[in-house]
mmCIF file of C-alpha atoms in Angstrom:
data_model
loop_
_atom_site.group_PDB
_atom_site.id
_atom_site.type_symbol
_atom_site.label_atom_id
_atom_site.label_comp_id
_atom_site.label_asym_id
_atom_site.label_seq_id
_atom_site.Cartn_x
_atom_site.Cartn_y
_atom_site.Cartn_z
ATOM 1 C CA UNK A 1 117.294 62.830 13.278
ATOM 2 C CA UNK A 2 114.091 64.094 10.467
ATOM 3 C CA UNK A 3 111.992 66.630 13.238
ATOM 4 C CA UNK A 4 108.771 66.512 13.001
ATOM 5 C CA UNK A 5 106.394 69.249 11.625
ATOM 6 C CA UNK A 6 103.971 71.509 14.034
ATOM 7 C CA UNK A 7 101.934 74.457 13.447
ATOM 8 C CA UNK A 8 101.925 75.331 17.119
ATOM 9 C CA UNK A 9 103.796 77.382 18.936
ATOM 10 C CA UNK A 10 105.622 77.582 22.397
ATOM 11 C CA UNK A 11 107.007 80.451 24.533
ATOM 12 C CA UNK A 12 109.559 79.189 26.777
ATOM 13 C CA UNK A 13 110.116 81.690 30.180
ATOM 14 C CA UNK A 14 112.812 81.024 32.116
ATOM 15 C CA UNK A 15 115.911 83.265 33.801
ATOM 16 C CA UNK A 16 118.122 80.317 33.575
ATOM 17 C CA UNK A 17 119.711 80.269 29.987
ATOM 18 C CA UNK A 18 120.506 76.589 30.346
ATOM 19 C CA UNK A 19 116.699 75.434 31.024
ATOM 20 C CA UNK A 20 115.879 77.580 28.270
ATOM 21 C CA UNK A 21 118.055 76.070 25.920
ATOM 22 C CA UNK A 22 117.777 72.232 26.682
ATOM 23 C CA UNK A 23 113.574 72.997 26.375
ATOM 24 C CA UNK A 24 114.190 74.504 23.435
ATOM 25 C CA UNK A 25 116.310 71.203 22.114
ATOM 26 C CA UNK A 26 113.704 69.334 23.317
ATOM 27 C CA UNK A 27 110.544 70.751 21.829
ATOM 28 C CA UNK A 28 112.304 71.242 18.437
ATOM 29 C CA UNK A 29 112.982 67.814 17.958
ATOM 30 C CA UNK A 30 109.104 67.373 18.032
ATOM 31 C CA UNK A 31 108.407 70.019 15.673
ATOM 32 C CA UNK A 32 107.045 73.023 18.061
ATOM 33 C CA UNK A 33 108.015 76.256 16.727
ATOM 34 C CA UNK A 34 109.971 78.074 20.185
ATOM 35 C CA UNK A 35 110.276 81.497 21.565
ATOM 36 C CA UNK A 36 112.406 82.342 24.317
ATOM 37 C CA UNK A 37 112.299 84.756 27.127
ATOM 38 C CA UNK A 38 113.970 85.436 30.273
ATOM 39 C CA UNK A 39 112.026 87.431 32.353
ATOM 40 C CA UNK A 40 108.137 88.252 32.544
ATOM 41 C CA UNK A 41 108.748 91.607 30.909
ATOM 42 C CA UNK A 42 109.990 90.009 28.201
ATOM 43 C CA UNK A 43 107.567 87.467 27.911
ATOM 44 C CA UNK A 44 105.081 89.970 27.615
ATOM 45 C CA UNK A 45 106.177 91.567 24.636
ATOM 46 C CA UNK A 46 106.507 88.130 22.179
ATOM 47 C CA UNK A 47 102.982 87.331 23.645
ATOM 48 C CA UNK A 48 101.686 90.915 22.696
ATOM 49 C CA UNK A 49 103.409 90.925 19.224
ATOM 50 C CA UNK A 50 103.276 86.733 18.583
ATOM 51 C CA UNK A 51 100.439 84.188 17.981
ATOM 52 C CA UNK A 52 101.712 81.300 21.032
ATOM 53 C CA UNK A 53 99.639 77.946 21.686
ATOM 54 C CA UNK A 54 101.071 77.046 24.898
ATOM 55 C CA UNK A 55 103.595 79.106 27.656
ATOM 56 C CA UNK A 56 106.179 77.143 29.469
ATOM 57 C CA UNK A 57 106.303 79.235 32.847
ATOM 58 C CA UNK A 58 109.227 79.332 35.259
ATOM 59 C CA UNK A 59 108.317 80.748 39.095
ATOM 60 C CA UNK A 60 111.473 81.938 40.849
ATOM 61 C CA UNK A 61 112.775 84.938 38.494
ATOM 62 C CA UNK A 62 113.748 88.470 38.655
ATOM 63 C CA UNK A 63 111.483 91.771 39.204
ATOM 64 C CA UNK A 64 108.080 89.214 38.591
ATOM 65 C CA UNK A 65 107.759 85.490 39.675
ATOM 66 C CA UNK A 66 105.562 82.916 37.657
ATOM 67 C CA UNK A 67 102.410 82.979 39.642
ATOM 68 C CA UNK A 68 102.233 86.850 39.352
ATOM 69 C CA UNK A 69 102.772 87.312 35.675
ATOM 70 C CA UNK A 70 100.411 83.844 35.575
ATOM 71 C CA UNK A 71 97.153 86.290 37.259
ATOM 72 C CA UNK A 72 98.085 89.109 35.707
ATOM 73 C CA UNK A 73 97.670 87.584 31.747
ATOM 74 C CA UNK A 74 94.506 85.477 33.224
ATOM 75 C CA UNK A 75 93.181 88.962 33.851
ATOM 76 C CA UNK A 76 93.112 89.624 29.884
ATOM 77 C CA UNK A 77 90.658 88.446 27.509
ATOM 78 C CA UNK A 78 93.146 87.414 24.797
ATOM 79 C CA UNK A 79 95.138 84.931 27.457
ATOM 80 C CA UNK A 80 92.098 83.772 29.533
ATOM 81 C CA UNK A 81 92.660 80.714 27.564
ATOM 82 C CA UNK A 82 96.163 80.603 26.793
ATOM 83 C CA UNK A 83 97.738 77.294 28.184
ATOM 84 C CA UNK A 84 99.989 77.590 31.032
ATOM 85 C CA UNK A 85 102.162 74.975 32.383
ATOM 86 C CA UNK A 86 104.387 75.685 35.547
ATOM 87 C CA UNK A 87 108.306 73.891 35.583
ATOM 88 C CA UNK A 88 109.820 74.747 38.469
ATOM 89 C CA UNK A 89 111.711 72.933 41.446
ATOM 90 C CA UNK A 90 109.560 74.067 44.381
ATOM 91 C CA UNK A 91 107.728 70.812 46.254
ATOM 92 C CA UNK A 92 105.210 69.398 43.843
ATOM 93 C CA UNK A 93 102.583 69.383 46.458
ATOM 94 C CA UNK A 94 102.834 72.934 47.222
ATOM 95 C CA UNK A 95 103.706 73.632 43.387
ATOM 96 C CA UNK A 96 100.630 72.019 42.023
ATOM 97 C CA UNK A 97 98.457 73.752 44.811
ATOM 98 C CA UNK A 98 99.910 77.583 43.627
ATOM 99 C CA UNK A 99 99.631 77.103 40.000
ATOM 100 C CA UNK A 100 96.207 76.188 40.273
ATOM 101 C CA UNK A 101 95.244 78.896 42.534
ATOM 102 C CA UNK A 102 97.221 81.510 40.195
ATOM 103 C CA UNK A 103 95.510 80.331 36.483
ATOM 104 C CA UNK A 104 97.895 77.287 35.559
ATOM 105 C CA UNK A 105 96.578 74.762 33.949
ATOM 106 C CA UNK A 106 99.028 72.228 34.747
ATOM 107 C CA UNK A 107 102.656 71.762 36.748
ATOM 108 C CA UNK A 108 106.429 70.282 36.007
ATOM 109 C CA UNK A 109 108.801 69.156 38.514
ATOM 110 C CA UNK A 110 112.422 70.025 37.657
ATOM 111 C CA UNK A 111 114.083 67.649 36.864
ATOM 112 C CA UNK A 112 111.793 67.228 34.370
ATOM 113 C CA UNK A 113 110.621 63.636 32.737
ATOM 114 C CA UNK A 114 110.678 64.245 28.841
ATOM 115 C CA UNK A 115 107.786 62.438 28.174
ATOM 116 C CA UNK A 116 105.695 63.974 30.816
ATOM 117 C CA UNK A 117 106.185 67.407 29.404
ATOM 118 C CA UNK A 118 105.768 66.407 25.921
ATOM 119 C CA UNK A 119 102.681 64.540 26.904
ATOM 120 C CA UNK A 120 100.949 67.336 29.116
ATOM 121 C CA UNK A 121 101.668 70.112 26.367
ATOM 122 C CA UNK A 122 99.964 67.591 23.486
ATOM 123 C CA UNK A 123 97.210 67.423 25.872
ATOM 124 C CA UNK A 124 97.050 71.399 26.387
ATOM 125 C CA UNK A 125 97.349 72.285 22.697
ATOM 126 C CA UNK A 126 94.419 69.464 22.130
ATOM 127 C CA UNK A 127 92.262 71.561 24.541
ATOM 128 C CA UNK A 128 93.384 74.673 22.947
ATOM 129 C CA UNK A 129 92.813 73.716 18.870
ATOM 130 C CA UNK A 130 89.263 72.556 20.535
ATOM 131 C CA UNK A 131 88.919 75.824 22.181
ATOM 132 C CA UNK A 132 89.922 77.641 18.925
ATOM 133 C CA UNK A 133 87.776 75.825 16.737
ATOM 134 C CA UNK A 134 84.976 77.004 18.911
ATOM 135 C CA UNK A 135 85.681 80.392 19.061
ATOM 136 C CA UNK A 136 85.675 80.406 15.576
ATOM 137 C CA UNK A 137 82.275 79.066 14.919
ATOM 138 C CA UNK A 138 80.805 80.638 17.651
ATOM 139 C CA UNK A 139 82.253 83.970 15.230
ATOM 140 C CA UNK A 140 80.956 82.717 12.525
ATOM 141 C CA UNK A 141 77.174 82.268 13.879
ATOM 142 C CA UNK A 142 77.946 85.923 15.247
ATOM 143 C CA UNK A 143 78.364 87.221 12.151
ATOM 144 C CA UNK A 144 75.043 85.156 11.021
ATOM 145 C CA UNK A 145 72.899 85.938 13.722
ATOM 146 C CA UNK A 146 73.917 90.029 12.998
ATOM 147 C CA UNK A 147 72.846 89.461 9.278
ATOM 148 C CA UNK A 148 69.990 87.783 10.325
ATOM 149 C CA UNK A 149 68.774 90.431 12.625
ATOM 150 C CA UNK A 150 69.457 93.075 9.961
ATOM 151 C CA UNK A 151 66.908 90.747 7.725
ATOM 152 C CA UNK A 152 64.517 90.730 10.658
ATOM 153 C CA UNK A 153 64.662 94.290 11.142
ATOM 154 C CA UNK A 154 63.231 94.996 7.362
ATOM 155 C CA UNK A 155 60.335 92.018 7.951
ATOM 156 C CA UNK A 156 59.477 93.654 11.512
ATOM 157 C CA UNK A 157 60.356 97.226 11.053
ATOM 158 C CA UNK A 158 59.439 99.086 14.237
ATOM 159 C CA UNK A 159 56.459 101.626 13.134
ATOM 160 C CA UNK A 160 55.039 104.636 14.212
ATOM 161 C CA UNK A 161 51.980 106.858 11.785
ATOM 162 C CA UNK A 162 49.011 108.480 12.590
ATOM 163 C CA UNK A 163 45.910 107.765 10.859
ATOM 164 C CA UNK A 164 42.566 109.295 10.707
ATOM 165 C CA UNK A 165 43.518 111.172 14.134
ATOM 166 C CA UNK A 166 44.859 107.913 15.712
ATOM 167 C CA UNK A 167 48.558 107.327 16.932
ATOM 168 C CA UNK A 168 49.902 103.807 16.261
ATOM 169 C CA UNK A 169 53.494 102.489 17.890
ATOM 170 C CA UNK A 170 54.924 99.408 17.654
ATOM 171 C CA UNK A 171 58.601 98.443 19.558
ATOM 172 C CA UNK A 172 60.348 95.213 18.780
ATOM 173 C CA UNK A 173 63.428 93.876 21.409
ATOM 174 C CA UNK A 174 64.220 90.675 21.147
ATOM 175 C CA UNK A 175 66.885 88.962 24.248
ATOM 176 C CA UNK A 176 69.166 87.841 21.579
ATOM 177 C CA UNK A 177 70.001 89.261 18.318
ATOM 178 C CA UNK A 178 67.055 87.786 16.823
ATOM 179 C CA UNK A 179 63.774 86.623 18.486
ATOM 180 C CA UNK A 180 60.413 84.909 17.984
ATOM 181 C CA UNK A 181 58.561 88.162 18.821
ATOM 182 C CA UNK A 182 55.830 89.899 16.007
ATOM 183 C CA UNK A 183 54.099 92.941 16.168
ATOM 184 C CA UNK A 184 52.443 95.246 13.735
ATOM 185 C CA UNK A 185 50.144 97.098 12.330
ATOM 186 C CA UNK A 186 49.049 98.658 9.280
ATOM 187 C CA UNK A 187 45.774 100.229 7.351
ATOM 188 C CA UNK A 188 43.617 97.977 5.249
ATOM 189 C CA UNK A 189 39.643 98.438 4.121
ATOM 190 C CA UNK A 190 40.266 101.943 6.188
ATOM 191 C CA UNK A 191 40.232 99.643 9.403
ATOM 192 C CA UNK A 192 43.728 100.048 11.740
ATOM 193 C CA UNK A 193 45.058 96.505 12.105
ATOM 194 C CA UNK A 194 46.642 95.375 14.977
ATOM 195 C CA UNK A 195 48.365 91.961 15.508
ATOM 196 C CA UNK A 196 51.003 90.998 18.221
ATOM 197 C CA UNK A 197 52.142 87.220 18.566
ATOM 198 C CA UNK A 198 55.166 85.234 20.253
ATOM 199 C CA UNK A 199 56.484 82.054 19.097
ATOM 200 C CA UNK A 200 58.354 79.908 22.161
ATOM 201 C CA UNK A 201 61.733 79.705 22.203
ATOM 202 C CA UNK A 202 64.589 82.205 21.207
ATOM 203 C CA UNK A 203 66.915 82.983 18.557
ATOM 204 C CA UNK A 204 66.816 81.501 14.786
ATOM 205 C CA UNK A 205 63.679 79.066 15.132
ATOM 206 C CA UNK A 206 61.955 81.099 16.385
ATOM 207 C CA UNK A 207 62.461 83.796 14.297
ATOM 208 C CA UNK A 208 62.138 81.898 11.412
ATOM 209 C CA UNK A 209 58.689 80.772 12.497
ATOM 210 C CA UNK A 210 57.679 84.381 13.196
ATOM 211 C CA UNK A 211 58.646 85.087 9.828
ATOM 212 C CA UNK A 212 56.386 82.348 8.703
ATOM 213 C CA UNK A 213 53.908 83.798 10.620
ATOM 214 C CA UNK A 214 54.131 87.167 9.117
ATOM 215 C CA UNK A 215 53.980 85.519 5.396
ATOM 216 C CA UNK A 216 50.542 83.717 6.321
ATOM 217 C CA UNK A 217 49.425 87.238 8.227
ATOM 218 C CA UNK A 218 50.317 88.823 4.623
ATOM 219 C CA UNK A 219 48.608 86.377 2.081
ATOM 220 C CA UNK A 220 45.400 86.884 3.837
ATOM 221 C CA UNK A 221 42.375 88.524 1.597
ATOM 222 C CA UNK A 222 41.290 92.061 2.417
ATOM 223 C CA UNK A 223 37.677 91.239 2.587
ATOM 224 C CA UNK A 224 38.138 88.447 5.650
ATOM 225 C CA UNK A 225 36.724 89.045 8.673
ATOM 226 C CA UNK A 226 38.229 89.280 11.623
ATOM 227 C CA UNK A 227 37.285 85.280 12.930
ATOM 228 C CA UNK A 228 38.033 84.539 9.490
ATOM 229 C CA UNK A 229 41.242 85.889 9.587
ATOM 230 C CA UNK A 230 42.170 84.082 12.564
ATOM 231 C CA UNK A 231 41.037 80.918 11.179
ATOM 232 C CA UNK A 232 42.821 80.757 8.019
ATOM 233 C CA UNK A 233 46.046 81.972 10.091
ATOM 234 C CA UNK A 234 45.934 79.084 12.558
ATOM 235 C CA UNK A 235 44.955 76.288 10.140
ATOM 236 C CA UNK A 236 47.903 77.425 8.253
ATOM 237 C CA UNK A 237 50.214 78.082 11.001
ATOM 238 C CA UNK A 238 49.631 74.136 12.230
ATOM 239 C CA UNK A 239 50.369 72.601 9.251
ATOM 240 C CA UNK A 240 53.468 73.572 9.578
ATOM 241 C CA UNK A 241 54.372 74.224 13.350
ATOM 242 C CA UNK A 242 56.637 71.493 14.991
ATOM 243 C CA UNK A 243 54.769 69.966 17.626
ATOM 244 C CA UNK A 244 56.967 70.908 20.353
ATOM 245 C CA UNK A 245 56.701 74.974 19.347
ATOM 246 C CA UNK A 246 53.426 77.072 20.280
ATOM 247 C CA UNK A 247 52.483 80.751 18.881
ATOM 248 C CA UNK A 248 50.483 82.908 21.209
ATOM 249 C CA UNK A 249 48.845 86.103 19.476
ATOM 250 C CA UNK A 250 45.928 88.519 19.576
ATOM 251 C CA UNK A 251 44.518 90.065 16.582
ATOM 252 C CA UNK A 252 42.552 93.429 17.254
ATOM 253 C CA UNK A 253 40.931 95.820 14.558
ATOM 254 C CA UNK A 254 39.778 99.357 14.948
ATOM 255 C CA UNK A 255 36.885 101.300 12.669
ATOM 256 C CA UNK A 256 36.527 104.361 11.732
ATOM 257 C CA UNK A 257 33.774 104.568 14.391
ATOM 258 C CA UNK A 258 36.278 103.723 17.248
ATOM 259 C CA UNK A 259 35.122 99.661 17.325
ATOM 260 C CA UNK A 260 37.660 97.424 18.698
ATOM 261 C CA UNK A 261 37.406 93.928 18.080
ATOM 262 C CA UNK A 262 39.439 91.532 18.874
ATOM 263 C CA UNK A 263 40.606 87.404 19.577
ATOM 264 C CA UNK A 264 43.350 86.992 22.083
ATOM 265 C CA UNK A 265 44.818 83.162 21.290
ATOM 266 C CA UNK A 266 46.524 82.463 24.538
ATOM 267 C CA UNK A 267 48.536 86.095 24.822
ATOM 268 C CA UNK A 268 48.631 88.279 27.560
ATOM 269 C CA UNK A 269 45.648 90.439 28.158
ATOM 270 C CA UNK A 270 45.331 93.399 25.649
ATOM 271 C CA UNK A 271 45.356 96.356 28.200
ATOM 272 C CA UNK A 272 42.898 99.962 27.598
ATOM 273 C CA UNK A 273 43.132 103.167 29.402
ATOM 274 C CA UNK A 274 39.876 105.304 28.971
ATOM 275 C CA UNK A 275 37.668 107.788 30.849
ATOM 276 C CA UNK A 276 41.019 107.762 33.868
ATOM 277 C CA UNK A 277 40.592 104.346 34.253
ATOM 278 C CA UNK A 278 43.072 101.252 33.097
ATOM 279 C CA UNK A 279 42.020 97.941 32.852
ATOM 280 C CA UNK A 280 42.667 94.021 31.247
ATOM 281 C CA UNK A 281 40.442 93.762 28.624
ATOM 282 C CA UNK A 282 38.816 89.837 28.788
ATOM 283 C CA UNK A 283 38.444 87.320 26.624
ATOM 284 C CA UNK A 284 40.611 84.165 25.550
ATOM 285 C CA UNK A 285 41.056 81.810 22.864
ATOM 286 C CA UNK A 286 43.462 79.027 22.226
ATOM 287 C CA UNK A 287 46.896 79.787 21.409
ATOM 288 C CA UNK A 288 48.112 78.292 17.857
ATOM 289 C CA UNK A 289 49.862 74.472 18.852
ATOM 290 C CA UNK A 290 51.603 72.280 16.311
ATOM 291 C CA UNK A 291 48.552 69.807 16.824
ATOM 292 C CA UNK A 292 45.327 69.948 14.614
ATOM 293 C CA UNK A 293 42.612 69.971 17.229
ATOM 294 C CA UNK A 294 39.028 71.800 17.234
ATOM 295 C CA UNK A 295 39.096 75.193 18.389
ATOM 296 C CA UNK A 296 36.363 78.006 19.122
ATOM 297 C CA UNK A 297 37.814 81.799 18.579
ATOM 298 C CA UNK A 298 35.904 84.152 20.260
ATOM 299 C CA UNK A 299 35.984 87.937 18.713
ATOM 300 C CA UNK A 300 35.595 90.231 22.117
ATOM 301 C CA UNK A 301 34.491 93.732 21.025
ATOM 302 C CA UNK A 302 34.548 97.065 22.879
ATOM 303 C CA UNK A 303 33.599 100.499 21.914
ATOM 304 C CA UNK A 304 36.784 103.158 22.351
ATOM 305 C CA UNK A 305 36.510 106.732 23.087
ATOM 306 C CA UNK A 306 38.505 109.833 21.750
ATOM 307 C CA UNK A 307 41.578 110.212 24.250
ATOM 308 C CA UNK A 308 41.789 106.569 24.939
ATOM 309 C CA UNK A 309 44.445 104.337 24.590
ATOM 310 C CA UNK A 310 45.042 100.469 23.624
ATOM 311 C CA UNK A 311 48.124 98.488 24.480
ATOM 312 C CA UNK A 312 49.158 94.790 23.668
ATOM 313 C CA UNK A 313 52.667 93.213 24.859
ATOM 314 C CA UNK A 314 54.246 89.777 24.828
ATOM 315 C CA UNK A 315 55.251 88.274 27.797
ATOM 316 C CA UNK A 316 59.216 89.190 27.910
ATOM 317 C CA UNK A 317 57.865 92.322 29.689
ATOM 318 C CA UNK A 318 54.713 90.681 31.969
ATOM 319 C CA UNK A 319 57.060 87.658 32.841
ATOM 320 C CA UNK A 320 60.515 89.633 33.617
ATOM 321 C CA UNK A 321 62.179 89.073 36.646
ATOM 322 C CA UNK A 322 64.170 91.384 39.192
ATOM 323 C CA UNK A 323 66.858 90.504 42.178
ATOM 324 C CA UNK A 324 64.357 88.842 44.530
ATOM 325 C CA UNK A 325 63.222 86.522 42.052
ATOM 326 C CA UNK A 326 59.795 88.926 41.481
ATOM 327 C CA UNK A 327 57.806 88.866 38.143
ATOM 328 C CA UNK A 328 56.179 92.202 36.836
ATOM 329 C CA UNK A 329 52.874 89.808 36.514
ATOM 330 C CA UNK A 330 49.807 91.452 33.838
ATOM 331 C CA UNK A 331 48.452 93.342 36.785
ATOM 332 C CA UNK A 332 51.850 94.470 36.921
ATOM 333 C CA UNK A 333 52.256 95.944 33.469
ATOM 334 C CA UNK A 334 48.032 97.352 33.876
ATOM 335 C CA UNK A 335 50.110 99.113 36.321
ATOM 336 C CA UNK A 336 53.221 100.288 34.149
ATOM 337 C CA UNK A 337 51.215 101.224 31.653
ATOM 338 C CA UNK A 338 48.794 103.143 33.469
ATOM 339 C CA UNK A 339 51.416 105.271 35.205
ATOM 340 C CA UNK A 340 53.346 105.686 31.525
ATOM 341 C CA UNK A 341 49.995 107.410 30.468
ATOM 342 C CA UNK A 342 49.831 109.463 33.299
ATOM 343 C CA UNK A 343 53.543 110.898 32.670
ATOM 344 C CA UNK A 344 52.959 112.220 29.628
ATOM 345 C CA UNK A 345 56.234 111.372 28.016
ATOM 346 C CA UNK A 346 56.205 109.144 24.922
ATOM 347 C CA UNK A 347 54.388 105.798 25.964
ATOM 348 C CA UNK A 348 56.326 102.913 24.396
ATOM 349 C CA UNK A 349 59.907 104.194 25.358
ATOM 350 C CA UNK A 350 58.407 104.918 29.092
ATOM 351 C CA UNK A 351 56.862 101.118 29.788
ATOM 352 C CA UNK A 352 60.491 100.043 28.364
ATOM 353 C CA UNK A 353 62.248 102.569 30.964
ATOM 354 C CA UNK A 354 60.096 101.270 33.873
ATOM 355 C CA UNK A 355 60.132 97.455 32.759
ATOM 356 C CA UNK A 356 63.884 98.032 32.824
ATOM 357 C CA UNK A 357 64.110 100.088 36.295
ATOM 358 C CA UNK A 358 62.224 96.728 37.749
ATOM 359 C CA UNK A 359 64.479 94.727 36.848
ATOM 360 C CA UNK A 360 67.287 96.563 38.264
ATOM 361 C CA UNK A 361 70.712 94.329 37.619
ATOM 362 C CA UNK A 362 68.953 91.688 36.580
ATOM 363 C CA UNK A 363 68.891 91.627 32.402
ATOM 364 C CA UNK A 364 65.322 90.146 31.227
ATOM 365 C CA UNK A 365 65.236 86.892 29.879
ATOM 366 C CA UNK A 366 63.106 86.684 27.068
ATOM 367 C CA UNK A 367 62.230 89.087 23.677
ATOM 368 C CA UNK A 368 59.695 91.663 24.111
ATOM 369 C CA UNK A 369 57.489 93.616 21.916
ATOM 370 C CA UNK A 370 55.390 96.304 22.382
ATOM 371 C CA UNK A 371 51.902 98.058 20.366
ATOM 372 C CA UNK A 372 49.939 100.929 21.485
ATOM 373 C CA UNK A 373 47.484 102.700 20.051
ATOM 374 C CA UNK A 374 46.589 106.501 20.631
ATOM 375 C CA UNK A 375 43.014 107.459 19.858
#
């Protein structure tokens, strides 16, 4: 009789030599590569040293029965998966009923019908090679979605400089390993530039359309106003914005004189400590929508002090959630923020400790990025 050909492997576990040998017959003859053990102990090692699609589990044996040495492999990560079937001779009822409960995947009456065992391991090995395929992309996007953070890393580098007597931060953590979050800030026309924006969604279109957004920020000319600005960034930014994606920002400039100004397109209230007190600062425009309709930006201005301090967020940290199903809300972060001033440790890192400490075991859903500016 030709046998047929099969990549896949079986481990055979059974104190009987006789059932071990007949399954044996029987699985060569259509093409499965076997391994034989007696005992669980035994078992164990050829799973620990040997690659094995599918284990053919006995119950009644020495020292450990099936449905032990069955919860203990479903308690490691490398055999969560593994397929299990159960041939034994206990009642098929009760059988079926304790391999389930104890991580089988399926169960085999001794005497055993040939076909029924050859069919339910094609079926398990199907499931598996699906399972494996899987894994392996899912790997494989891993590995992209590291390189692509590395990438996003160098276009939003978090910052931290000091210029003409000011202190400017910037934090950037998005939920997965790359987000739709944007924040910086730089020097231009010896004005401090401030921009913070959040694209919906998570993960690689989003961060590709932040990326987008930082290219438009970039090929803007140094003379533009600030309403200018804004204008040529959102006319832009629609032409090529899906319409089911939306960009909320705000766009803030300091002087030399200590003049903010700034348009908030939809974002979450800019927030300003100064003279003891903390407050939202007011003002809002329409966020950026992949629709081209009419829109009125309104530039908010407000004259800063020596000792104050400006912050801007995106709503990761307003909107994050603890236990009792509780947001942190804007007044929320006025409220973070105000306290983080008051400590008198390093700002940024403290509204991150606190955001974090409100959540408790709950692990916030969405990217966040942070900007604050010490005057």
């Amino acid at each position: 009789m030709e046998l047929k050909e099969s990549q896949h492997t079986i481990l055979i576990v059974d104190d009987v030599p006789e059932n071990v040998e007949l399954l044996k017959y029987l699985l060569l003859q259509e093409g499965f590569k076997t391994y034989t053990a007696y005992s669980a102990e035994e078992a164990r090692l050829v799973l620990l040293n040997t690659s094995i699609d599918t284990l053919l589990l006995d119950v009644n044996m020495p020292n450990q029965d099936g449905f032990s040495f069955c919860r203990e492999l479903r308690t490691m990560d490398q055999f969560k998966l593994l397929p299990i079937l159960f041939i034994t001779s206990i009642d098929r009822e009760v059988g079926f009923q304790e391999a389930m409960k104890n991580g089988g995947d399926d169960f085999i009456n001794k005497p055993f019908n040939k076909r029924e065992l050859v069919a339910k391991i094609h079926s398990v090995i199907r499931l598996k090679d699906l399972q494996d395929e899987l894994y392996q992309q899912k790997s494989k996007y891993e590995k992209e979605l590291q390189t692509a953070r590395r990438v996003q890393d160098q276009l939003i580098p978090e910052k931290s400089f000091i210029w003409n007597g000011i202190k400017a931060q910037t934090l950037f953590h998005p939920y997965l390993q790359i987000g739709g979050d944007f924040v910086d800030t730089w020097i231009e026309e010896k004005k401090l530039h401030i921009v913070i924006a959040d694209c919906s969604g998570h993960g690689p279109s989003a961060a590709l359309i932040g990326a987008m957004f930082k290219m438009q920020l970039f090929n803007l000319v140094a003379n533009m106003g600030l309403k200018e600005r804004v204008s040529h960034l959102r006319k832009n930014m629609e032409l090529v914005l899906p319409e089911d994606y939306a960009i909320t920002f705000c766009y803030a400039i300091i002087d030399q004189d200590l003049n903010l100004s700034y348009i908030n397109g939809g974002h979450p209230a800019p927030i300003i400590s100064m003279d003891g007190e903390t407050k939202l600062l007011k003002g809002m425009s329409p966020m950026i929508m992949g629709i081209n309709m009419i829109t009125n930006d309104e530039v908010q201005s407000v004259s800063l002090k020596k000792g104050s301090k400006f912050f801007m967020y995106t709503d990761g940290a307003s909107e994050a959630m603890n236990a009792k199903m509780e947001y942190i809300t804007e007044d929320g972060m006025r409220e973070i923020f105000h306290e983080s001033v008051r400590s008198g440790e390093d700002i940024l890192p403290t509204v991150q400790t606190k955001i974090l400490e409100f959540c408790g075991t709950s692990t916030p859903s969405d990217d966040m990025a942070m900007v604050c500016i010490q005057l």
